Amino acid sequence: MYEKMIEKYINKLTKEDILKFSYTQNVKLTHEELDIIYFYIKEYWKQIVKSDPTSIFMELKEKLSTNVYNKMIELYNKYKGYKKYL
């Protein structure tokens, strides 16, 4: 059930949503970083949520600034246990 909820959210997700969230986290994204993050969320959300995202994160490490990448990892670690809240 939670997978369908996440899928619906991802389908509706916009770049503006990501940008707004980044501001709430005090992270400034470049246009390129915004495009990269949007693409990876849309294309690889199942792998990130359901399996081991290490290979995805390694790709992103080379494409994002250090600050953005570190914040992404921090947020992933903070929220990866979401299943316990459902």
Short mmCIF file of N, CA and C in Angstrom, two decimals:
data_model
loop_
_atom_site.label_atom_id
_atom_site.label_comp_id
_atom_site.label_asym_id
_atom_site.label_seq_id
_atom_site.Cartn_x
_atom_site.Cartn_y
_atom_site.Cartn_z
N MET A 1 0.82 -1.19 0.00
CA MET A 1 0.00 0.00 0.00
C MET A 1 0.87 1.26 0.00
N TYR A 2 1.90 1.30 0.85
CA TYR A 2 2.74 2.48 0.89
C TYR A 2 3.44 2.74 -0.44
N GLU A 3 3.74 1.65 -1.17
CA GLU A 3 4.40 1.83 -2.46
C GLU A 3 3.51 2.59 -3.44
N LYS A 4 2.23 2.30 -3.43
CA LYS A 4 1.29 3.02 -4.32
C LYS A 4 1.18 4.49 -3.92
N MET A 5 1.21 4.76 -2.62
CA MET A 5 1.15 6.15 -2.17
C MET A 5 2.39 6.91 -2.63
N ILE A 6 3.53 6.29 -2.49
CA ILE A 6 4.78 6.92 -2.93
C ILE A 6 4.76 7.14 -4.43
N GLU A 7 4.32 6.12 -5.17
CA GLU A 7 4.26 6.24 -6.63
C GLU A 7 3.36 7.39 -7.06
N LYS A 8 2.21 7.55 -6.43
CA LYS A 8 1.31 8.67 -6.77
C LYS A 8 1.98 10.01 -6.47
N TYR A 9 2.68 10.07 -5.35
CA TYR A 9 3.38 11.31 -5.00
C TYR A 9 4.47 11.61 -6.02
N ILE A 10 5.25 10.62 -6.38
CA ILE A 10 6.34 10.81 -7.35
C ILE A 10 5.78 11.25 -8.70
N ASN A 11 4.67 10.67 -9.11
CA ASN A 11 4.08 11.04 -10.39
C ASN A 11 3.65 12.51 -10.42
N LYS A 12 3.27 13.04 -9.27
CA LYS A 12 2.83 14.44 -9.19
C LYS A 12 3.97 15.41 -8.86
N LEU A 13 5.10 14.87 -8.48
CA LEU A 13 6.23 15.70 -8.05
C LEU A 13 6.71 16.60 -9.18
N THR A 14 6.97 17.85 -8.85
CA THR A 14 7.47 18.81 -9.83
C THR A 14 8.85 19.31 -9.40
N LYS A 15 9.52 19.95 -10.31
CA LYS A 15 10.80 20.56 -9.97
C LYS A 15 10.60 21.66 -8.93
N GLU A 16 9.50 22.34 -9.01
CA GLU A 16 9.19 23.39 -8.03
C GLU A 16 9.07 22.80 -6.63
N ASP A 17 8.48 21.62 -6.51
CA ASP A 17 8.39 20.94 -5.21
C ASP A 17 9.78 20.67 -4.63
N ILE A 18 10.66 20.19 -5.48
CA ILE A 18 12.02 19.90 -5.04
C ILE A 18 12.73 21.18 -4.63
N LEU A 19 12.57 22.21 -5.41
CA LEU A 19 13.20 23.50 -5.10
C LEU A 19 12.69 24.06 -3.78
N LYS A 20 11.40 24.01 -3.56
CA LYS A 20 10.82 24.49 -2.29
C LYS A 20 11.37 23.68 -1.11
N PHE A 21 11.43 22.37 -1.27
CA PHE A 21 11.95 21.54 -0.19
C PHE A 21 13.42 21.86 0.08
N SER A 22 14.18 22.07 -0.97
CA SER A 22 15.60 22.38 -0.78
C SER A 22 15.76 23.67 0.03
N TYR A 23 14.90 24.65 -0.22
CA TYR A 23 14.98 25.89 0.55
C TYR A 23 14.66 25.65 2.02
N THR A 24 13.71 24.77 2.31
CA THR A 24 13.38 24.49 3.72
C THR A 24 14.54 23.79 4.42
N GLN A 25 15.42 23.18 3.64
CA GLN A 25 16.59 22.48 4.19
C GLN A 25 17.86 23.33 4.10
N ASN A 26 17.70 24.59 3.70
CA ASN A 26 18.83 25.52 3.55
C ASN A 26 19.86 25.02 2.55
N VAL A 27 19.38 24.47 1.45
CA VAL A 27 20.23 23.98 0.38
C VAL A 27 19.88 24.73 -0.89
N LYS A 28 20.86 25.35 -1.49
CA LYS A 28 20.64 26.06 -2.74
C LYS A 28 21.09 25.16 -3.89
N LEU A 29 20.15 24.87 -4.78
CA LEU A 29 20.43 24.02 -5.94
C LEU A 29 20.67 24.87 -7.17
N THR A 30 21.61 24.45 -7.99
CA THR A 30 21.75 25.06 -9.31
C THR A 30 20.65 24.49 -10.20
N HIS A 31 20.45 25.09 -11.34
CA HIS A 31 19.47 24.56 -12.29
C HIS A 31 19.85 23.14 -12.72
N GLU A 32 21.14 22.94 -12.91
CA GLU A 32 21.62 21.62 -13.32
C GLU A 32 21.37 20.58 -12.22
N GLU A 33 21.65 20.95 -10.98
CA GLU A 33 21.42 20.02 -9.87
C GLU A 33 19.94 19.70 -9.71
N LEU A 34 19.11 20.70 -9.89
CA LEU A 34 17.67 20.49 -9.83
C LEU A 34 17.23 19.50 -10.89
N ASP A 35 17.72 19.66 -12.11
CA ASP A 35 17.38 18.75 -13.20
C ASP A 35 17.85 17.32 -12.91
N ILE A 36 19.05 17.21 -12.37
CA ILE A 36 19.62 15.90 -12.06
C ILE A 36 18.80 15.20 -10.98
N ILE A 37 18.52 15.91 -9.90
CA ILE A 37 17.75 15.32 -8.81
C ILE A 37 16.36 14.93 -9.27
N TYR A 38 15.73 15.79 -10.01
CA TYR A 38 14.38 15.49 -10.55
C TYR A 38 14.42 14.22 -11.39
N PHE A 39 15.36 14.14 -12.30
CA PHE A 39 15.49 12.96 -13.16
C PHE A 39 15.69 11.68 -12.35
N TYR A 40 16.60 11.73 -11.40
CA TYR A 40 16.89 10.53 -10.61
C TYR A 40 15.70 10.11 -9.74
N ILE A 41 14.99 11.05 -9.19
CA ILE A 41 13.80 10.71 -8.41
C ILE A 41 12.76 10.06 -9.31
N LYS A 42 12.50 10.66 -10.44
CA LYS A 42 11.47 10.13 -11.34
C LYS A 42 11.83 8.76 -11.91
N GLU A 43 13.10 8.58 -12.25
CA GLU A 43 13.52 7.34 -12.91
C GLU A 43 13.89 6.22 -11.96
N TYR A 44 14.41 6.55 -10.80
CA TYR A 44 14.99 5.52 -9.93
C TYR A 44 14.37 5.44 -8.54
N TRP A 45 13.20 6.02 -8.34
CA TRP A 45 12.62 6.04 -7.00
C TRP A 45 12.41 4.64 -6.44
N LYS A 46 12.01 3.69 -7.27
CA LYS A 46 11.78 2.33 -6.77
C LYS A 46 13.07 1.71 -6.25
N GLN A 47 14.15 1.88 -6.98
CA GLN A 47 15.43 1.33 -6.53
C GLN A 47 15.88 2.02 -5.23
N ILE A 48 15.67 3.32 -5.13
CA ILE A 48 16.06 4.05 -3.94
C ILE A 48 15.23 3.63 -2.74
N VAL A 49 13.95 3.40 -2.95
CA VAL A 49 13.04 3.06 -1.85
C VAL A 49 13.06 1.58 -1.51
N LYS A 50 13.14 0.72 -2.51
CA LYS A 50 12.93 -0.71 -2.28
C LYS A 50 14.20 -1.55 -2.20
N SER A 51 15.30 -1.06 -2.70
CA SER A 51 16.50 -1.90 -2.71
C SER A 51 17.71 -1.07 -2.30
N ASP A 52 18.86 -1.50 -2.70
CA ASP A 52 20.10 -0.83 -2.32
C ASP A 52 20.40 0.31 -3.31
N PRO A 53 20.36 1.56 -2.84
CA PRO A 53 20.59 2.69 -3.74
C PRO A 53 22.06 3.10 -3.89
N THR A 54 22.98 2.27 -3.43
CA THR A 54 24.40 2.64 -3.44
C THR A 54 24.89 3.06 -4.82
N SER A 55 24.55 2.30 -5.85
CA SER A 55 25.03 2.64 -7.20
C SER A 55 24.46 3.97 -7.67
N ILE A 56 23.22 4.24 -7.33
CA ILE A 56 22.59 5.52 -7.69
C ILE A 56 23.32 6.66 -6.97
N PHE A 57 23.56 6.46 -5.68
CA PHE A 57 24.23 7.51 -4.91
C PHE A 57 25.65 7.76 -5.41
N MET A 58 26.33 6.73 -5.85
CA MET A 58 27.68 6.91 -6.38
C MET A 58 27.66 7.75 -7.66
N GLU A 59 26.66 7.52 -8.50
CA GLU A 59 26.51 8.34 -9.71
C GLU A 59 26.24 9.80 -9.32
N LEU A 60 25.35 9.99 -8.36
CA LEU A 60 24.99 11.34 -7.95
C LEU A 60 26.15 12.07 -7.29
N LYS A 61 27.00 11.35 -6.63
CA LYS A 61 28.15 11.97 -5.95
C LYS A 61 29.04 12.70 -6.95
N GLU A 62 29.11 12.16 -8.16
CA GLU A 62 29.94 12.78 -9.19
C GLU A 62 29.23 13.91 -9.93
N LYS A 63 27.91 14.00 -9.78
CA LYS A 63 27.14 14.98 -10.53
C LYS A 63 26.69 16.18 -9.70
N LEU A 64 26.70 16.03 -8.38
CA LEU A 64 26.21 17.09 -7.50
C LEU A 64 27.36 17.71 -6.73
N SER A 65 27.15 18.93 -6.26
CA SER A 65 28.15 19.55 -5.40
C SER A 65 28.25 18.75 -4.10
N THR A 66 29.35 18.90 -3.41
CA THR A 66 29.57 18.18 -2.16
C THR A 66 28.49 18.50 -1.14
N ASN A 67 28.13 19.77 -1.01
CA ASN A 67 27.11 20.17 -0.03
C ASN A 67 25.75 19.55 -0.35
N VAL A 68 25.37 19.58 -1.59
CA VAL A 68 24.07 19.02 -1.99
C VAL A 68 24.07 17.51 -1.80
N TYR A 69 25.14 16.88 -2.21
CA TYR A 69 25.23 15.42 -2.06
C TYR A 69 25.17 15.02 -0.59
N ASN A 70 25.94 15.68 0.25
CA ASN A 70 25.96 15.35 1.68
C ASN A 70 24.59 15.54 2.32
N LYS A 71 23.90 16.60 1.94
CA LYS A 71 22.56 16.84 2.48
C LYS A 71 21.59 15.76 2.00
N MET A 72 21.72 15.36 0.75
CA MET A 72 20.87 14.30 0.22
C MET A 72 21.06 13.01 1.01
N ILE A 73 22.29 12.65 1.29
CA ILE A 73 22.58 11.44 2.06
C ILE A 73 22.04 11.58 3.48
N GLU A 74 22.23 12.74 4.07
CA GLU A 74 21.71 12.99 5.41
C GLU A 74 20.19 12.80 5.45
N LEU A 75 19.49 13.37 4.49
CA LEU A 75 18.03 13.24 4.43
C LEU A 75 17.59 11.82 4.13
N TYR A 76 18.32 11.15 3.26
CA TYR A 76 17.99 9.75 2.97
C TYR A 76 18.09 8.92 4.26
N ASN A 77 19.18 9.08 4.99
CA ASN A 77 19.37 8.33 6.23
C ASN A 77 18.30 8.67 7.27
N LYS A 78 17.89 9.92 7.29
CA LYS A 78 16.86 10.35 8.23
C LYS A 78 15.50 9.72 7.91
N TYR A 79 15.16 9.64 6.62
CA TYR A 79 13.82 9.20 6.22
C TYR A 79 13.74 7.77 5.72
N LYS A 80 14.84 7.07 5.61
CA LYS A 80 14.79 5.73 5.03
C LYS A 80 14.00 4.75 5.89
N GLY A 81 13.81 5.02 7.13
CA GLY A 81 13.02 4.14 7.99
C GLY A 81 11.54 4.48 7.99
N TYR A 82 11.07 5.12 6.90
CA TYR A 82 9.68 5.57 6.81
C TYR A 82 8.67 4.46 7.05
N LYS A 83 8.99 3.22 6.72
CA LYS A 83 8.04 2.12 6.84
C LYS A 83 7.55 1.95 8.27
N LYS A 84 8.40 2.25 9.25
CA LYS A 84 7.98 2.09 10.63
C LYS A 84 6.91 3.09 11.03
N TYR A 85 6.74 4.15 10.23
CA TYR A 85 5.73 5.16 10.53
C TYR A 85 4.39 4.85 9.86
N LEU A 86 4.36 3.90 8.95
CA LEU A 86 3.12 3.58 8.24
C LEU A 86 2.31 2.52 8.96
#
